[in-house]
Amino acid sequence: DNRTLDATAYDDELVGMAALDLKSGGADWEFTWQPAAGPRRHERRLLLRMAADRAYVLRWSTTDQQWANDERLLGLIVASVT
């Protein structure tokens, strides 16, 4: 498949983006998007720099409708790795 991905094809909406003040730093992206089929998705991606030679990416994805219910669980997961 030689198609290129066009962000507008997925109806992306940036909810937030910020630097993280954790351990050695990191980044936080939160956005929603509409897949070709199915309900609107809500995602958060965290880049956690743990040391000069080690980083982790934590990706949380759920339906936009379910997001508020899942935020507490996401908070527990983030706390466990930071």
GROMACS .gro file of C-alpha atoms in nm:
model
   82
    1ASP     CA    1   0.000   0.000   0.000
    2ASN     CA    2   0.167   0.322  -0.118
    3ARG     CA    3  -0.086   0.566   0.026
    4THR     CA    4   0.050   0.837   0.254
    5LEU     CA    5  -0.123   0.915   0.581
    6ASP     CA    6  -0.296   1.250   0.589
    7ALA     CA    7  -0.384   1.366   0.941
    8THR     CA    8  -0.694   1.543   0.812
    9ALA     CA    9  -0.829   1.213   0.680
   10TYR     CA   10  -0.877   1.104   1.041
   11ASP     CA   11  -1.037   1.427   1.167
   12ASP     CA   12  -0.768   1.473   1.434
   13GLU     CA   13  -0.815   1.723   1.714
   14LEU     CA   14  -0.529   1.807   1.950
   15VAL     CA   15  -0.658   1.827   2.307
   16GLY     CA   16  -0.326   1.914   2.467
   17MET     CA   17   0.050   1.892   2.445
   18ALA     CA   18   0.300   1.965   2.722
   19ALA     CA   19   0.646   1.895   2.855
   20LEU     CA   20   0.648   1.666   3.159
   21ASP     CA   21   0.838   1.754   3.474
   22LEU     CA   22   0.904   1.392   3.575
   23LYS     CA   23   1.239   1.229   3.653
   24SER     CA   24   1.447   1.327   3.349
   25GLY     CA   25   1.165   1.493   3.157
   26GLY     CA   26   0.925   1.383   2.888
   27ALA     CA   27   0.633   1.487   2.675
   28ASP     CA   28   0.256   1.443   2.686
   29TRP     CA   29   0.017   1.445   2.387
   30GLU     CA   30  -0.361   1.407   2.409
   31PHE     CA   31  -0.581   1.400   2.102
   32THR     CA   32  -0.902   1.264   1.953
   33TRP     CA   33  -0.951   1.117   1.607
   34GLN     CA   34  -1.221   0.956   1.398
   35PRO     CA   35  -1.133   0.625   1.233
   36ALA     CA   36  -1.293   0.533   0.901
   37ALA     CA   37  -1.530   0.299   1.085
   38GLY     CA   38  -1.639   0.291   1.447
   39PRO     CA   39  -1.664   0.542   1.730
   40ARG     CA   40  -1.441   0.846   1.778
   41ARG     CA   41  -1.114   0.760   1.960
   42HIS     CA   42  -0.941   0.952   2.239
   43GLU     CA   43  -0.568   0.894   2.297
   44ARG     CA   44  -0.294   1.005   2.527
   45ARG     CA   45   0.073   0.934   2.461
   46LEU     CA   46   0.339   0.994   2.722
   47LEU     CA   47   0.710   0.992   2.648
   48LEU     CA   48   0.881   0.925   2.980
   49ARG     CA   49   1.257   0.982   2.989
   50MET     CA   50   1.382   0.769   3.277
   51ALA     CA   51   1.756   0.818   3.223
   52ALA     CA   52   1.996   0.946   2.959
   53ASP     CA   53   1.985   0.606   2.786
   54ARG     CA   54   1.630   0.490   2.861
   55ALA     CA   55   1.281   0.616   2.775
   56TYR     CA   56   0.935   0.463   2.763
   57VAL     CA   57   0.626   0.545   2.562
   58LEU     CA   58   0.291   0.490   2.730
   59ARG     CA   59  -0.005   0.496   2.493
   60TRP     CA   60  -0.364   0.494   2.618
   61SER     CA   61  -0.647   0.469   2.367
   62THR     CA   62  -1.020   0.431   2.424
   63THR     CA   63  -1.343   0.558   2.277
   64ASP     CA   64  -1.405   0.928   2.329
   65GLN     CA   65  -1.727   0.840   2.512
   66GLN     CA   66  -1.540   0.614   2.759
   67TRP     CA   67  -1.249   0.855   2.821
   68ALA     CA   68  -1.376   1.016   3.143
   69ASN     CA   69  -1.442   0.674   3.299
   70ASP     CA   70  -1.090   0.552   3.213
   71GLU     CA   71  -0.892   0.858   3.328
   72ARG     CA   72  -0.862   0.735   3.688
   73LEU     CA   73  -0.713   0.405   3.572
   74LEU     CA   74  -0.472   0.588   3.341
   75GLY     CA   75  -0.362   0.802   3.638
   76LEU     CA   76  -0.283   0.488   3.840
   77ILE     CA   77  -0.078   0.344   3.553
   78VAL     CA   78   0.119   0.666   3.502
   79ALA     CA   79   0.186   0.689   3.877
   80SER     CA   80   0.318   0.334   3.881
   81VAL     CA   81   0.592   0.410   3.626
   82THR     CA   82   0.692   0.758   3.739
   0.00000   0.00000   0.00000
